[in-house]
Every structure is written in structure tokens, then in C-alpha cells.
Short mmCIF file of C-alpha atoms and ligand atoms in Angstrom, two decimals:
data_model
loop_
_atom_site.label_atom_id
_atom_site.label_comp_id
_atom_site.label_asym_id
_atom_site.label_seq_id
_atom_site.Cartn_x
_atom_site.Cartn_y
_atom_site.Cartn_z
CA MET A 1 -0.31 0.31 0.30
CA PRO A 2 1.11 3.82 -0.42
CA GLY A 3 3.57 4.55 2.94
CA SER A 4 3.72 1.32 4.38
CA GLU A 5 7.77 0.44 3.84
CA LEU A 6 9.05 -1.18 0.95
CA LYS A 7 13.07 -2.74 0.07
CA ILE A 8 13.91 -1.61 -2.72
CA LEU A 9 17.42 -3.86 -3.60
CA LEU A 10 19.36 -2.33 -7.18
CA ALA A 11 20.88 -4.88 -8.90
CA SER A 12 24.67 -4.82 -10.18
CA PRO A 13 25.32 -4.09 -13.22
CA ARG A 14 22.61 -2.85 -14.39
CA GLY A 15 21.99 -0.71 -17.40
CA PHE A 16 24.69 0.91 -19.99
CA CYS A 17 26.76 -1.25 -21.30
CA ALA A 18 30.34 0.02 -23.12
CA GLY A 19 28.71 -0.28 -26.78
CA VAL A 20 25.71 1.50 -25.77
CA THR A 21 27.93 3.93 -24.09
CA ARG A 22 30.04 3.85 -26.34
CA ALA A 23 27.75 3.88 -29.37
CA VAL A 24 25.60 7.13 -27.37
CA GLN A 25 29.31 9.43 -27.80
CA ILE A 26 28.68 8.88 -30.68
CA VAL A 27 26.67 10.14 -32.00
CA SER A 28 26.86 13.24 -29.84
CA MET A 29 31.05 14.20 -30.75
CA ALA A 30 29.70 13.09 -35.02
CA LEU A 31 26.77 16.55 -34.19
CA LYS A 32 30.21 18.21 -32.12
CA LYS A 33 32.19 17.57 -34.69
CA PHE A 34 29.84 17.13 -38.59
CA GLY A 35 27.17 20.31 -37.40
CA THR A 36 23.30 20.34 -37.67
CA PRO A 37 21.59 17.09 -38.79
CA VAL A 38 23.72 13.88 -38.26
CA TYR A 39 21.67 11.16 -39.70
CA VAL A 40 20.63 8.08 -37.76
CA ARG A 41 20.25 4.83 -39.33
CA HIS A 42 16.99 2.68 -36.72
CA GLU A 43 17.42 3.94 -33.00
CA ILE A 44 21.79 4.63 -32.58
CA VAL A 45 19.96 2.08 -29.12
CA HIS A 46 16.99 0.42 -28.20
CA ASN A 47 15.59 3.37 -26.21
CA LYS A 48 13.28 6.48 -26.43
CA TYR A 49 14.74 8.37 -23.76
CA VAL A 50 17.76 8.18 -25.69
CA VAL A 51 16.42 8.94 -28.63
CA GLN A 52 15.22 11.84 -27.37
CA LYS A 53 18.29 13.14 -26.83
CA LEU A 54 20.01 12.89 -29.16
CA ALA A 55 16.89 13.71 -32.07
CA ASP A 56 16.58 17.16 -29.15
CA GLU A 57 20.84 17.97 -30.33
CA GLY A 58 20.32 17.39 -33.64
CA ALA A 59 20.42 13.35 -35.06
CA VAL A 60 18.08 12.88 -37.51
CA PHE A 61 17.02 9.11 -37.56
CA VAL A 62 15.14 7.55 -39.87
CA ASN A 63 14.31 3.58 -41.50
CA GLU A 64 16.55 3.58 -44.73
CA LEU A 65 19.69 5.60 -45.94
CA ASP A 66 17.57 6.90 -48.86
CA GLU A 67 16.01 9.13 -46.80
CA VAL A 68 19.15 10.56 -46.28
CA PRO A 69 20.14 13.24 -49.15
CA ASP A 70 22.91 13.57 -50.31
CA GLY A 71 26.36 14.61 -49.31
CA SER A 72 25.04 13.80 -45.87
CA VAL A 73 26.45 12.14 -42.33
CA VAL A 74 25.51 8.99 -41.09
CA ILE A 75 25.22 7.18 -38.43
CA PHE A 76 24.90 2.70 -37.86
CA SER A 77 23.36 2.24 -35.09
CA ALA A 78 25.45 -0.11 -32.65
CA HIS A 79 23.39 -3.04 -33.55
CA GLY A 80 25.01 -3.74 -36.71
CA VAL A 81 24.46 -3.58 -40.38
CA PRO A 82 23.78 -5.61 -43.26
CA LEU A 83 26.80 -5.55 -45.75
CA SER A 84 24.67 -4.14 -48.92
CA VAL A 85 23.96 -0.73 -46.43
CA ILE A 86 27.98 -0.10 -46.05
CA GLU A 87 28.16 -0.54 -49.33
CA GLU A 88 25.08 1.82 -51.17
CA ALA A 89 26.18 4.29 -49.01
CA LYS A 90 29.69 3.49 -50.58
CA ARG A 91 27.17 3.66 -54.26
CA ARG A 92 26.22 7.16 -52.65
CA ALA A 93 29.40 8.86 -51.22
CA LEU A 94 27.92 9.88 -48.10
CA THR A 95 29.69 9.92 -44.46
CA THR A 96 29.34 7.53 -42.84
CA ILE A 97 30.35 7.00 -38.73
CA ASP A 98 29.80 3.19 -37.65
CA ALA A 99 28.45 2.79 -34.09
CA THR A 100 28.60 -0.91 -34.79
CA CYS A 101 29.07 -2.31 -30.99
CA PRO A 102 33.21 -3.83 -31.26
CA LEU A 103 30.72 -7.08 -29.07
CA VAL A 104 28.56 -7.46 -32.35
CA GLU A 105 31.59 -7.13 -35.47
CA LYS A 106 33.24 -9.89 -33.89
CA VAL A 107 30.28 -12.35 -34.87
CA HIS A 108 30.21 -10.49 -38.15
CA LYS A 109 33.17 -11.08 -38.49
CA GLU A 110 32.57 -14.95 -37.16
CA ALA A 111 29.86 -15.52 -40.22
CA ARG A 112 32.49 -14.51 -42.71
CA LYS A 113 35.40 -16.69 -41.63
CA ASN A 114 32.94 -19.37 -41.60
CA HIS A 115 31.78 -18.31 -45.42
CA ASN A 116 35.29 -18.04 -46.70
CA ASP A 117 36.26 -21.01 -45.01
CA GLY A 118 34.34 -22.87 -47.35
CA ARG A 119 31.62 -23.44 -43.68
CA LYS A 120 27.73 -22.47 -43.76
CA THR A 121 26.55 -20.90 -40.49
CA LEU A 122 23.69 -21.18 -38.58
CA LEU A 123 23.10 -18.31 -36.93
CA ILE A 124 20.93 -18.55 -33.43
CA GLY A 125 18.43 -15.77 -32.58
CA HIS A 126 14.79 -13.62 -32.91
CA LYS A 127 13.37 -12.89 -36.28
CA GLY A 128 13.50 -9.26 -36.83
CA HIS A 129 15.87 -8.24 -34.25
CA PRO A 130 17.49 -5.70 -36.60
CA GLU A 131 21.18 -7.50 -34.96
CA VAL A 132 20.08 -10.66 -36.47
CA ILE A 133 18.94 -8.45 -39.78
CA GLY A 134 23.11 -7.35 -39.71
CA THR A 135 24.37 -10.55 -38.55
CA MET A 136 22.32 -12.99 -41.26
CA GLY A 137 23.47 -10.23 -44.25
CA GLN A 138 28.10 -10.73 -44.16
CA ILE A 139 27.15 -12.95 -45.89
CA PRO A 140 25.01 -15.32 -48.96
CA ALA A 141 21.98 -15.70 -47.69
CA ASP A 142 21.51 -18.71 -48.86
CA GLU A 143 25.26 -19.53 -46.62
CA ILE A 144 23.27 -18.67 -43.61
CA LYS A 145 19.89 -19.87 -41.24
CA LEU A 146 18.46 -18.47 -38.48
CA ILE A 147 17.88 -20.57 -35.53
CA SER A 148 15.46 -19.70 -33.17
CA SER A 149 14.26 -22.97 -31.61
CA VAL A 150 14.67 -26.68 -31.78
CA SER A 151 12.15 -27.24 -34.75
CA ASP A 152 14.67 -25.16 -37.30
CA ILE A 153 17.28 -27.66 -35.80
CA ASP A 154 15.56 -30.34 -37.43
CA ALA A 155 14.42 -28.69 -40.61
CA ILE A 156 18.15 -27.46 -41.67
CA PRO A 157 19.63 -30.22 -44.90
CA ALA A 158 21.90 -32.75 -44.19
CA ASP A 159 23.83 -31.61 -46.59
CA TRP A 160 24.66 -28.85 -44.12
CA ALA A 161 25.91 -31.59 -41.74
CA ASP A 162 29.79 -31.48 -42.57
CA ASN A 163 30.73 -28.11 -42.68
CA LEU A 164 28.53 -26.25 -40.54
CA GLY A 165 29.75 -23.28 -37.91
CA TYR A 166 27.18 -21.58 -35.10
CA VAL A 167 26.57 -18.06 -34.11
CA THR A 168 24.14 -16.14 -31.90
CA GLN A 169 23.02 -13.24 -30.83
CA THR A 170 24.63 -11.25 -28.32
CA THR A 171 22.20 -10.49 -26.42
CA LEU A 172 20.28 -14.68 -25.72
CA SER A 173 19.05 -16.02 -22.61
CA LEU A 174 22.34 -17.96 -21.60
CA ASP A 175 20.08 -20.61 -20.08
CA GLU A 176 17.73 -20.57 -23.46
CA THR A 177 20.77 -20.69 -25.46
CA ALA A 178 22.11 -23.31 -23.59
CA GLU A 179 20.32 -25.86 -24.39
CA LEU A 180 19.59 -24.92 -28.58
CA LEU A 181 23.46 -25.37 -28.43
CA GLN A 182 23.46 -28.92 -26.70
CA ALA A 183 20.02 -29.98 -29.30
CA LEU A 184 22.62 -28.53 -32.34
CA LYS A 185 25.58 -30.63 -31.26
CA SER A 186 24.35 -34.17 -30.90
CA ARG A 187 22.50 -32.86 -33.63
CA PHE A 188 26.18 -32.00 -35.82
CA PRO A 189 29.06 -33.39 -33.25
CA SER A 190 31.44 -31.28 -36.22
CA ILE A 191 30.03 -28.22 -35.63
CA VAL A 192 32.16 -25.32 -35.18
CA LYS A 193 31.36 -23.02 -32.26
CA PRO A 194 32.79 -18.62 -32.82
CA HIS A 195 36.03 -18.75 -31.06
CA GLN A 196 34.89 -17.11 -27.57
CA ASN A 197 30.79 -17.24 -26.29
CA ASP A 198 29.63 -14.24 -28.17
CA ILE A 199 26.95 -14.04 -26.03
CA CYS A 200 27.82 -10.79 -24.90
CA TYR A 201 30.36 -10.00 -21.37
CA ALA A 202 26.86 -6.80 -20.53
CA THR A 203 24.12 -9.32 -21.25
CA THR A 204 25.43 -12.46 -18.91
CA ASN A 205 26.70 -10.18 -16.06
CA ARG A 206 23.29 -8.21 -16.01
CA GLN A 207 21.41 -12.29 -15.52
CA LYS A 208 23.36 -13.54 -13.45
CA ALA A 209 22.52 -10.43 -11.43
CA VAL A 210 18.89 -10.85 -12.01
CA LYS A 211 19.69 -14.55 -10.80
CA ALA A 212 21.45 -13.12 -7.39
CA ILE A 213 18.22 -11.37 -6.50
CA ALA A 214 14.92 -12.72 -7.78
CA LYS A 215 14.38 -14.81 -5.04
CA LYS A 216 14.25 -12.40 -2.56
CA CYS A 217 12.24 -10.59 -3.60
CA ASP A 218 7.73 -9.77 -4.68
CA LEU A 219 8.13 -7.63 -8.28
CA LEU A 220 10.97 -7.37 -9.27
CA MET A 221 11.21 -4.22 -13.14
CA VAL A 222 13.04 -4.81 -15.54
CA ILE A 223 13.85 -0.66 -16.59
CA GLY A 224 13.62 -0.86 -21.10
CA ALA A 225 11.99 -0.97 -24.18
CA PRO A 226 9.96 -3.03 -25.62
CA ASN A 227 11.52 -3.63 -28.66
CA SER A 228 15.42 -4.26 -26.17
CA SER A 229 16.40 -8.55 -26.41
CA ASN A 230 18.59 -7.59 -23.35
CA SER A 231 15.63 -6.02 -21.91
CA LYS A 232 12.82 -8.20 -22.30
CA ARG A 233 16.01 -11.57 -21.71
CA LEU A 234 16.63 -10.32 -18.02
CA VAL A 235 12.11 -10.28 -17.57
CA GLU A 236 12.52 -13.94 -18.91
CA VAL A 237 15.89 -15.15 -16.95
CA ALA A 238 13.87 -13.23 -13.81
CA LYS A 239 10.93 -14.77 -13.66
CA GLU A 240 12.84 -19.00 -14.46
CA ALA A 241 15.26 -18.17 -11.34
CA GLY A 242 12.21 -17.34 -8.94
CA CYS A 243 10.19 -13.56 -9.24
CA ALA A 244 6.65 -14.97 -10.78
CA HIS A 245 6.35 -11.37 -10.53
CA SER A 246 8.91 -9.56 -13.38
CA VAL A 247 8.20 -6.58 -15.61
CA LEU A 248 8.92 -4.46 -18.23
CA VAL A 249 8.45 -0.95 -17.16
CA GLN A 250 10.04 2.16 -19.45
CA ARG A 251 9.89 5.32 -17.80
CA ALA A 252 8.59 5.47 -14.25
CA ALA A 253 5.72 7.56 -14.88
CA ASP A 254 4.48 3.68 -16.06
CA ILE A 255 4.78 3.08 -12.77
CA ASN A 256 0.66 2.53 -10.81
CA PRO A 257 1.68 2.69 -6.72
CA ASP A 258 -1.76 0.20 -5.90
CA ASP A 259 0.72 -2.58 -8.39
CA LEU A 260 2.93 -2.68 -6.05
CA ALA A 261 0.39 -3.55 -3.24
CA GLY A 262 1.69 -5.83 -0.88
CA VAL A 263 5.37 -6.22 -1.84
CA LYS A 264 7.61 -5.99 -0.09
CA THR A 265 11.34 -6.81 -1.40
CA LEU A 266 11.23 -4.91 -5.20
CA GLY A 267 14.27 -5.90 -7.29
CA ILE A 268 15.03 -3.52 -9.99
CA THR A 269 17.34 -3.76 -12.48
CA ALA A 270 17.71 -2.23 -16.36
CA GLY A 271 18.27 -2.96 -19.55
CA ALA A 272 21.99 -2.73 -21.66
CA SER A 273 20.38 0.83 -23.45
CA ALA A 274 18.11 1.64 -20.42
CA PRO A 275 20.28 4.31 -18.78
CA GLU A 276 20.75 4.28 -14.72
CA VAL A 277 18.89 8.40 -14.78
CA LEU A 278 15.32 6.39 -16.10
CA VAL A 279 16.27 4.04 -13.02
CA ARG A 280 17.07 6.98 -10.70
CA GLU A 281 13.44 8.04 -11.88
CA VAL A 282 11.36 5.46 -10.70
CA ILE A 283 12.76 5.37 -7.15
CA ASP A 284 12.45 8.75 -6.85
CA THR A 285 8.83 8.38 -7.98
CA LEU A 286 8.50 5.50 -5.75
CA ALA A 287 9.44 7.28 -2.65
CA GLY A 288 6.79 9.38 -2.82
CA HIS A 289 4.38 6.54 -1.67
CA PHE A 290 6.58 4.53 -0.25
CA LYS A 291 8.76 4.57 2.93
CA ILE A 292 11.52 3.82 0.61
CA THR A 293 14.97 1.42 2.07
CA LEU A 294 17.58 0.64 -0.05
CA SER A 295 20.20 -1.67 -1.52
CA GLU A 296 21.99 -2.49 -3.70
CA HIS A 297 23.11 -6.67 -5.35
CA VAL A 298 26.67 -5.99 -6.50
CA GLU A 299 27.39 -9.38 -8.80
CA THR A 300 30.00 -8.23 -10.83
CA GLU A 301 32.44 -5.12 -11.45
CA GLU A 302 32.70 -3.95 -14.81
CA LYS A 303 35.61 -2.48 -16.07
CA VAL A 304 34.84 -2.92 -20.08
CA SER A 305 35.75 0.48 -22.76
CA PHE A 306 35.82 0.45 -26.63
CA PRO A 307 37.39 3.26 -28.22
CA LEU A 308 35.74 5.29 -29.87
CA PRO A 309 36.61 5.04 -33.73
CA ALA A 310 39.91 6.64 -35.39
CA SER A 311 37.58 9.54 -37.25
CA LEU A 312 36.15 10.77 -34.27
CA ARG A 313 39.69 11.03 -32.23
CA GLU A 314 40.97 12.51 -34.36
S1 SF4 B 401 24.64 -5.01 -24.97
FE1 SF4 B 401 26.60 -5.68 -25.11
S2 SF4 B 401 27.07 -6.27 -27.76
FE2 SF4 B 401 24.67 -5.30 -27.62
S3 SF4 B 401 26.28 -2.81 -27.21
FE3 SF4 B 401 25.94 -4.20 -24.64
S4 SF4 B 401 28.18 -4.57 -24.97
FE4 SF4 B 401 27.81 -4.55 -27.54
#
């Protein structure tokens, strides 16, 4: 009930990862270097607040390159782009800045290596996600198949068996992917795995932190966007780890304090594209309705950062 005591347990790490921090910085620095407008193909990261803030600074978000006037500067989002988009930008002599996360770029390289070594590629991921579209677009379409379920594995042609590698989307659930990989390896024992796990450090750490607090929480809020893959996975992971009442929340305005009736311990985390300011906004709003006590579970410390593109460092 509003006015009652509420223990808030913050998961850490949460929120912005190194790839998102870099992508947002790239847009801000490009605006300073080139002036407005700077075009950005797709949401730079999946968060409306972040996108709106950059739009207010002069970034223009577009869906495709045909919306970008000749002679413009265009930034590719953190999720990566198919090779065809890079080629199209080159053909039109657009000035491009690539904000693809280096860990997504690593997956692209693995897919291209499979292709160069004569192997077909299976991509474990979610249909329609921009990162999946970007990775699928690194090699010819008849050399890569998307795997989202065990039935997709059953449907792989038998003649792919001897020369096959796999890669994964970076923001998948660790546990679900482990199940799919088991099925994949049992059908294709000689499948070539990525050099290093493709599910990134940020996805891994945020899921582990949520798992650590889920059982202690009556309700767990994941601050994030409905189109953010890693935020949606955090809700699923929290439910599987013991907090059946786990929800995605975009902003404090989405919260109805009456919905917290009976909640004694509230867990809060944030997806990799949600800034800390939105977490603070939620806490401040709840503090206006409850007597809150705040504690933090730190699962691991993150010290990852990625360099900016050379063209912005000059
Ligand atoms: S979630 Fe992982 S892959 Fe995606 S931008 Fe962040 S660090 Fe990069």
C-alpha cells in the first residue's frame, strides 16, 4: 500500500554497457564535429529517452539510407548493418560513421570466416531484430540460416552437416541458448563453435545479477524498452529464477503505486540500453509513495570500454 515500507534491491551491473555508451557518444561527438543534421540509421540504441535526447541535439533518425540526402553524414546503429547497407552508402558517397558494437562486429567476423573457410553458418537469434538482420547480411543468404527453436534445427538440410559453424545474437538468454546449443551439437557433433562465446559480457553479467536477487523479490522491474532484446531477456530470466512477478517498465510514469500492494521487496535492474537516469527517476517516484530503503547487490564489477572510431578521435 502507498505509505508503507518498501525495500528496494538494485541489481548491479545494470543499464548502459560499453557498446551503448560508445554508440551514444559517437552521435554526440559527430554532432559536435559535423554540426546538424547528422543522420542515424535506426534507433542508435533501443531506448526512446536516449533517442529523443539525441534528436533534441540535432540527430535525425531514419529507417533506411534512401531517407538520407546526398552529401550527408550517417551513423550506423550499435546493432550493426548488413554489408549491402555499407555498400549502398559507399555508392552514394555518404560520410559514414559505424557505431556497431565491437562485440557485434566480432560475430560478423565469425560469420564471414565461416564463409571464407567454406562453411555454412547457423545464427541463433530472434527473427526481425536489427542485430540479426545485420549478421545475416554479412554473407550470402543461401549460406546462413536463423535458428530460434529446436524445430529450426530439425529443418537444417542434412547436406549442411559436414561443413557447419554457428554464431549467436549477443543478447540472448544464457540458459535458453545452452539448451539450443545442446540440441545443435547432438545433431551436428562437428559443428564449429565461435572462438569466444558470442553472448556478450554485458548480457551475461546483467542476467547473473538478476538471477542472484530474483528469489528475494516480490516484484522485479526491468527498466527498458519493449524492443530491447536484452531487457526482455532479463524479464524472462527473473521469472525463471524465481520472481514470477517480473515486468518491463519504460519510465516512472508507467508505474501505478497501487500495483505494488503487498510488495515488500522490489528488485530493480535496467537493460543495457537504459540509462541510469531512468532508474533514479523510478526510485524517486517510488520514494514519493513509500518509505523506501535502498540496497544494492553487486554481482560483478565491469571495467569494459571501447575506443571511439578513429575519425572522431582526430
Ligand atoms: S549489449 Fe553487448 S553486444 Fe550489445 S551493445 Fe552492449 S556490449 Fe555490445
